[in-house]
mmCIF file of N, CA and C in Angstrom:
data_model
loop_
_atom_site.group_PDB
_atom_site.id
_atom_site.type_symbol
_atom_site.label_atom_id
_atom_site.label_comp_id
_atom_site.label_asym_id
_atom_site.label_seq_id
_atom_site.Cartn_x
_atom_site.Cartn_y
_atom_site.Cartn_z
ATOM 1 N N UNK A 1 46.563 49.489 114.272
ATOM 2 C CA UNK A 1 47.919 49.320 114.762
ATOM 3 C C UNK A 1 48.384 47.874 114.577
ATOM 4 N N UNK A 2 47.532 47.197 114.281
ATOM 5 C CA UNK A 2 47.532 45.689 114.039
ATOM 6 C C UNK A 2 48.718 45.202 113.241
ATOM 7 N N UNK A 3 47.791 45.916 111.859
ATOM 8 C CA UNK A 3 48.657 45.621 110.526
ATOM 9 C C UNK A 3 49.882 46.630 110.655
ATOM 10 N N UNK A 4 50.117 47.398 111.232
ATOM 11 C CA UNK A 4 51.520 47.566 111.614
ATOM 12 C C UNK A 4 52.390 47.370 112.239
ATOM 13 N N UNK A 5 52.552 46.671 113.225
ATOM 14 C CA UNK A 5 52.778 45.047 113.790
ATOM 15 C C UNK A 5 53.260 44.199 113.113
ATOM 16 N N UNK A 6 52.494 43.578 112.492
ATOM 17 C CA UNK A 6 52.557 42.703 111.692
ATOM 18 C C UNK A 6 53.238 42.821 110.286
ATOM 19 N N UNK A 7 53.250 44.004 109.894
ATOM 20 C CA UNK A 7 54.367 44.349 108.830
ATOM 21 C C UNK A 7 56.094 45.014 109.356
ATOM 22 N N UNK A 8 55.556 45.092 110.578
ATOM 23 C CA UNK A 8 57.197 46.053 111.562
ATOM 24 C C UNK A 8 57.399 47.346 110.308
ATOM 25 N N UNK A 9 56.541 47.699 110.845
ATOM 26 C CA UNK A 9 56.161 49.268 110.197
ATOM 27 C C UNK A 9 56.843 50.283 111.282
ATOM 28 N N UNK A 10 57.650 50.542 111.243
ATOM 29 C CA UNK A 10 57.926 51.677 112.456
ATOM 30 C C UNK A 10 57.986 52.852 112.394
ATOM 31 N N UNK A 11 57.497 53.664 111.506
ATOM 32 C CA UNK A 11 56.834 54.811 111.526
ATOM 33 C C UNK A 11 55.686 54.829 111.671
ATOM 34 N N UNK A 12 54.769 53.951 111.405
ATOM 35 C CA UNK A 12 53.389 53.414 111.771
ATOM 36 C C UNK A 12 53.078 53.030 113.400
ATOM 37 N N UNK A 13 54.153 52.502 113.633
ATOM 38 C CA UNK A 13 53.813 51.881 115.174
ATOM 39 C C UNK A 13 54.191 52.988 115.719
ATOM 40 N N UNK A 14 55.268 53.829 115.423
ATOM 41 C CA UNK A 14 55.218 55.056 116.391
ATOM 42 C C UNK A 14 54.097 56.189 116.334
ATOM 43 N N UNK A 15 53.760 55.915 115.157
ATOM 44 C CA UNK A 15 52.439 57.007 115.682
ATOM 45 C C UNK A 15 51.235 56.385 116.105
ATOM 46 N N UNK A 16 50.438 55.082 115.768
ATOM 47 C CA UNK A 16 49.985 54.563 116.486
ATOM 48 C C UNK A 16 49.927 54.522 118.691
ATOM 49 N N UNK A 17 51.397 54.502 118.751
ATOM 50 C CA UNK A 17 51.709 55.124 120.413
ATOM 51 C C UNK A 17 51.123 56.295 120.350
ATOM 52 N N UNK A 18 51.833 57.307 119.379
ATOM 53 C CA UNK A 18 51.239 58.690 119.426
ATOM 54 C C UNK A 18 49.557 58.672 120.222
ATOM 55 N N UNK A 19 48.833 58.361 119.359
ATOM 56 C CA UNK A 19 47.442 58.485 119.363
ATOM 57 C C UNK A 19 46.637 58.130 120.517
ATOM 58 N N UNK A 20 47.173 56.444 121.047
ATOM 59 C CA UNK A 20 47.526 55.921 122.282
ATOM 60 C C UNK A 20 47.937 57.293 123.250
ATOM 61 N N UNK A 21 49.008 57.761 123.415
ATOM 62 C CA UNK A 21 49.073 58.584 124.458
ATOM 63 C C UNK A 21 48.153 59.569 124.603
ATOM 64 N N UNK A 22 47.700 60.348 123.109
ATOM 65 C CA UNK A 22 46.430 61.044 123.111
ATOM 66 C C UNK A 22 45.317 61.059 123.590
ATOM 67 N N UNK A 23 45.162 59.672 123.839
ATOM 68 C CA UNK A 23 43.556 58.699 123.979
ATOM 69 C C UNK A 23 44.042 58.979 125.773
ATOM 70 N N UNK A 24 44.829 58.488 126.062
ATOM 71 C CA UNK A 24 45.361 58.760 127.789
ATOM 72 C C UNK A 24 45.275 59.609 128.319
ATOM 73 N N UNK A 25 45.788 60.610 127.987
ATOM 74 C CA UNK A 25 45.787 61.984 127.742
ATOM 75 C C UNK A 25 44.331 62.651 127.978
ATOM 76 N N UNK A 26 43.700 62.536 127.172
ATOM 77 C CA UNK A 26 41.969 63.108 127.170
ATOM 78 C C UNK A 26 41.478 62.212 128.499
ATOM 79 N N UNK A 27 41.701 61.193 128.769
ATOM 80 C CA UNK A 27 41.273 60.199 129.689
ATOM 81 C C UNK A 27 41.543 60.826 131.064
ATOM 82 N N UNK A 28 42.341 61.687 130.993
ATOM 83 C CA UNK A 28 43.282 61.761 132.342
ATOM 84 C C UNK A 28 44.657 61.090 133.090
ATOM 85 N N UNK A 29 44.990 59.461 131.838
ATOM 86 C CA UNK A 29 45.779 58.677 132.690
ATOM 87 C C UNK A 29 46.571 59.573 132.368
ATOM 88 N N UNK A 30 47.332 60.514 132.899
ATOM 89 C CA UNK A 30 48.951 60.824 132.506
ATOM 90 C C UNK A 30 50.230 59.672 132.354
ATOM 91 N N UNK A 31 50.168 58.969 133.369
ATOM 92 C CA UNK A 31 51.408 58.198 133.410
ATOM 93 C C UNK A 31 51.265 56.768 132.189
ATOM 94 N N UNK A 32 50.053 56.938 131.600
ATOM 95 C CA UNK A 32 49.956 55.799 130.835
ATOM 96 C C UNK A 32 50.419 56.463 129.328
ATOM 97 N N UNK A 33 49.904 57.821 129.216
ATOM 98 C CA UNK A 33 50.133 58.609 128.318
ATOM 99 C C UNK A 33 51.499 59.104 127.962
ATOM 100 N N UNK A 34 52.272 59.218 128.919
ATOM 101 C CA UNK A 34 53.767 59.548 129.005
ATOM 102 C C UNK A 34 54.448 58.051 128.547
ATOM 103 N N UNK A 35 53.859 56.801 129.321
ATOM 104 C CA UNK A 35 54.803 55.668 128.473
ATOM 105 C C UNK A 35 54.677 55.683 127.458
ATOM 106 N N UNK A 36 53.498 55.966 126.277
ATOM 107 C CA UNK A 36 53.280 55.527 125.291
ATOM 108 C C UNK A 36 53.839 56.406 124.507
ATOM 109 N N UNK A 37 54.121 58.087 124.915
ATOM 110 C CA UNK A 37 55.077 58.892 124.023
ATOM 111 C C UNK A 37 56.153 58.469 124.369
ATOM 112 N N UNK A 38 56.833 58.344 125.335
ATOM 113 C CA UNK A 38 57.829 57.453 125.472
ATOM 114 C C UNK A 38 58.457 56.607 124.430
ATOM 115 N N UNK A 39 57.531 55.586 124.741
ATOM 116 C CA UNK A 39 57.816 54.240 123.638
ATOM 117 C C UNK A 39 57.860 55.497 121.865
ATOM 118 N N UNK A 40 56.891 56.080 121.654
ATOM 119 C CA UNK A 40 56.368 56.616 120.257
ATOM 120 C C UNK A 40 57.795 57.308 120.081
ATOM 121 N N UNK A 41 58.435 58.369 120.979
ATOM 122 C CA UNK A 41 59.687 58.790 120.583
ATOM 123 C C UNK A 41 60.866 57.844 120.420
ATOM 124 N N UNK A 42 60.787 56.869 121.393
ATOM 125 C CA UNK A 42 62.315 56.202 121.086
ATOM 126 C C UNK A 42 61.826 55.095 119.389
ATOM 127 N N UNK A 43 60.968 54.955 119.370
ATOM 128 C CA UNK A 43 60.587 54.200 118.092
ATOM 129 C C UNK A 43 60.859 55.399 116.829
ATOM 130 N N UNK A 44 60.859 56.610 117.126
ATOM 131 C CA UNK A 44 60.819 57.581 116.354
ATOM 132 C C UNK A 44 62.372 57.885 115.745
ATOM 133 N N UNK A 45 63.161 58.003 116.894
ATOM 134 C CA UNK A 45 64.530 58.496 116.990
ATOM 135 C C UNK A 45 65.755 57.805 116.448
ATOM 136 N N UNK A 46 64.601 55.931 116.839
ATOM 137 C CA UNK A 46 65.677 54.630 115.721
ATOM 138 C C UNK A 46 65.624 54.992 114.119
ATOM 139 N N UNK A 47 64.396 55.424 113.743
ATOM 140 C CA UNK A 47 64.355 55.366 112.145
ATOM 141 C C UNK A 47 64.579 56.847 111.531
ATOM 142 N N UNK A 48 65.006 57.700 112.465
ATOM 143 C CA UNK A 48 65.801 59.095 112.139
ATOM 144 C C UNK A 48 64.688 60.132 112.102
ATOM 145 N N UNK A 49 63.569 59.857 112.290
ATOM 146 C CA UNK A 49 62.289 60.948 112.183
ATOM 147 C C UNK A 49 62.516 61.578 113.401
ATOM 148 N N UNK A 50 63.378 62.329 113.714
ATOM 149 C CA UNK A 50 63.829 63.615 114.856
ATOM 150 C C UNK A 50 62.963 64.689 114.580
ATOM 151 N N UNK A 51 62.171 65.123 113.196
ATOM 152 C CA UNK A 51 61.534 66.168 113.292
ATOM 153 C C UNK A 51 60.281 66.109 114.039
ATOM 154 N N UNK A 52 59.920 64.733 113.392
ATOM 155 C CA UNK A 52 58.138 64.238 114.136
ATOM 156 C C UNK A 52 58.618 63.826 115.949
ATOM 157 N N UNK A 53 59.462 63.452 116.148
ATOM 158 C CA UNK A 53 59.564 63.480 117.371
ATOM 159 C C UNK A 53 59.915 64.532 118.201
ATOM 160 N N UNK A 54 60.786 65.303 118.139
ATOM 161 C CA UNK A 54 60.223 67.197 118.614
ATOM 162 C C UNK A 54 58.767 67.640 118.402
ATOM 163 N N UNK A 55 58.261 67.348 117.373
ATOM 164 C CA UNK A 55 56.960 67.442 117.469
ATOM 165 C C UNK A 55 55.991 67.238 118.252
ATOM 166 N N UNK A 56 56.333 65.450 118.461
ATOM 167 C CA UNK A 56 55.421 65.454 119.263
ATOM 168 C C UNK A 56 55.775 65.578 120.988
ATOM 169 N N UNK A 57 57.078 65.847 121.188
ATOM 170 C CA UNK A 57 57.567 66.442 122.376
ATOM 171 C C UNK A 57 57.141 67.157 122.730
ATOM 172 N N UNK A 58 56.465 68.437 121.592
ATOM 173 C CA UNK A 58 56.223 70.002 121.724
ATOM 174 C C UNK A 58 55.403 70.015 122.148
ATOM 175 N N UNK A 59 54.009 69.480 121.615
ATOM 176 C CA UNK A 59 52.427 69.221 122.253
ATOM 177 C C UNK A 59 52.145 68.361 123.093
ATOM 178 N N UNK A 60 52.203 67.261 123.133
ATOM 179 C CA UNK A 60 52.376 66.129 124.493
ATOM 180 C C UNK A 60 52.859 65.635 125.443
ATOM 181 N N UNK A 61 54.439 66.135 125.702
ATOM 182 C CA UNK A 61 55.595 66.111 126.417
ATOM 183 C C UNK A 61 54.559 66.055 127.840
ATOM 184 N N UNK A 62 54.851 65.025 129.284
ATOM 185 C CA UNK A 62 54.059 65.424 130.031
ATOM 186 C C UNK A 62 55.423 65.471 131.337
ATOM 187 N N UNK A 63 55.357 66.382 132.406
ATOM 188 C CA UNK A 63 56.545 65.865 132.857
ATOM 189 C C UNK A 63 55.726 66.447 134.132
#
């Protein structure tokens, strides 16, 4: 997630969150897991990838 950072990759950094919330997720944190889809969708929704972000609404959404 580094080098995507560092290049302002933002389809990269949003799935990077993705994976992040995943990792939370299996962990149990919910509420750490929900910021990080959070952050992963609104990073998603600036660069027009609306499909990958329903996506990952569909499977991870935590409410």
């Amino acid at each position: 997630m580094h080098i995507a950072l560092n290049l302002k990759d933002v389809h990269w950094i949003a799935l990077g969150y993705k994976y992040l919330a995943l990792y939370h997720q299996a962990k149990g944190n919910l509420d750490m897991s929900k910021a990080f889809l959070d952050k992963s969708s609104e990073l998603l929704a600036t660069i027009g990838e609306l499909a990958v972000k329903r996506k990952i609404h569909k499977y991870l959404y935590l409410e």
